C-alpha cells in the first residue's frame, strides 16, 4: 500500500511539474528541423511557420535544413534532441507514413517516438516534362514507355523519397517500366527536367508551378482524383482512367513523443492558430498548397490510415526499401 501511495504521489508530482513547465514554455527560440534541402514545399512550410509562430509564442523560430537518408537524418536529429519542446520536426508524408509503411529497419517507430502536432497542408504532385519533349499528353508518354520499356528516365531524390514512390505507383497503374535518375532535391530535378536530362518527373505544384507557367515545363497530369484549383487546365487521374495512381502529399509538424503533453498541446494550439491566420492561408495558397490544419488526434488517425494504405499497396508493388 505504501509503494502504491508513493507511485500515486510521484505521478501527481510529475503531472504538476509538466503543467508548470508548460506555463513557462517557451522561454527560448524554437528550432524547426526540415529534413529536406531549401526550396521545396516542406521548407516553405517551415519558413512560413518560423515567421508566424513568434507572434503566438513570444519566441523566435529558426529553420534548420537537415537533408539526407530519405529524411531519416533530419527526423533522428529532431528525436535525439532534448525532449523539451524546443526542437520541432517539419516534414512530409515520406517521414510520417511512407517510410514507416515500407521500411522494416527504420531507427524510429512513428507510433511510439513521434507525437503528431498538425497536418498542415496537402498537395497532389504534377507529372511534368520539358516543353521541348514530344509528349503533349500523358497518354503520349505512356505509349512511348510501353513501346520502349526502360527507355524513359524520371527524376527521383533517391529510393524511398516521394518522387520515387509516386512515380513507381504511377508506373504500376499505367503498366510501364521506367528508370530513375537520383537528384539531391526538387531544385536540381527541376533544372534537369528543363534541360531535358530526364524525360519526366513527379513534382509538387509548389516546386514546378513557376516553370509550368513560364512554359519551360509541360504539365501532363496531377496525381489527385480531380483537377487542382491551382492547375485547372491539367487533368486529374480519374479523368485519365488511372485512379490507382492517386498520390497526394501532406506536410505537417511533430514533436518527440517524450515531450511533456502539456507542452505539446500548447504548441499544437499555437500551430493551429498560425495556420488559420489569413496571412498564412494566403502564403500557402500562393505556393499552391491546400490548408488542412488537422490537430494531433486527426493527424494521428490520418497517418495510421495512410500507413495501412501504403502497406496494402506495397503488397502489389513490392517496393524494397533498405
Steps between C-alpha positions, in 0.01 A plus 500: 500500500786734586665439162168561323459832681857597410437419134176697506673796664783478252254508209329808643833678547606411145173626355520824699860548388397457135224759543745747656747441216224569249412827674851639455558337159636632269776703658749475212496470118355195326700296246289379206681206337411448133648173364510634143719751313382862474246589234242221515151499648612368840757775527238758403267378776785513751591855408140621506462350849831652609355841416150445638565308824691778684182708525324200660779386731706810569826335390690482168487182288793408276500253210784248478521293181636147556452303176619149432420136564151528348420750784623263775796725588276796577236292678760344730657840572159618622436188706845491660481863614397572861129424539414849621285623212764726349593268211222455245475271198345652188478229237293329234307178459824323408615524865162449662340219297698383196821388669319352801286296260772383263814466709557244773832641622407858590687632806172647627152365568256759370223395740721489811762769435308777322217714636297647210433871544339630182428363154540842346472491119448257213575493129485259212808455286511606139644289218731731305728478201717748314313728260744373236398136545244352257251395770194723471276275710561241769381237251792592271753439776336171597493384138872571461581319824303196386661502157851514650506365859759661730587758234335789688676645803337692782632726774527360852655613828613143567331177614208550735446869427166637387584541127642148486200335665239713326656428161519127567134505606417685177712257297323204658158647426599581141679165457827655385864449598709816550841580647583749781776762500585612856536870585556678832161670505231685308721789387748267329231280350306797360816625329564152359146482365526840333829398339344178377746284695201298623186418307250577773458549872236516771543821697288708732303781341689739730836386362404477132221758471717799402673308221167366376360853481819620329457233233826324581324191634186335365250362752341171392292406805451560871506197729169575671166349395377833361662816369676738735374856534863605459532328160139488375604426141688181599300175524480289814561127501136390523439696182791313341370164625798448732341515848754253640771764450339753736765644731462812714781622722443654840730719706481529873655572836598259777692476825677219677246286685710557814411870512261562793145499369406839649785654298410302188136604524591864560720487192225329297261780588753761385564322170127462432444869570790592270369280217157660534618858451415675171868573442604135519202388289596754236865396500414132478261565215773698323711183518216282365454329836156420642449576870402190699580606860414171671598476869679218686217246513390554140858490374570179692188335355588613148856371536376162619263470202771604253753253643243225454437621144868495407554158657209363298630674188845355549364147490429571133799719415759316712722807551810403695639778719806449720 
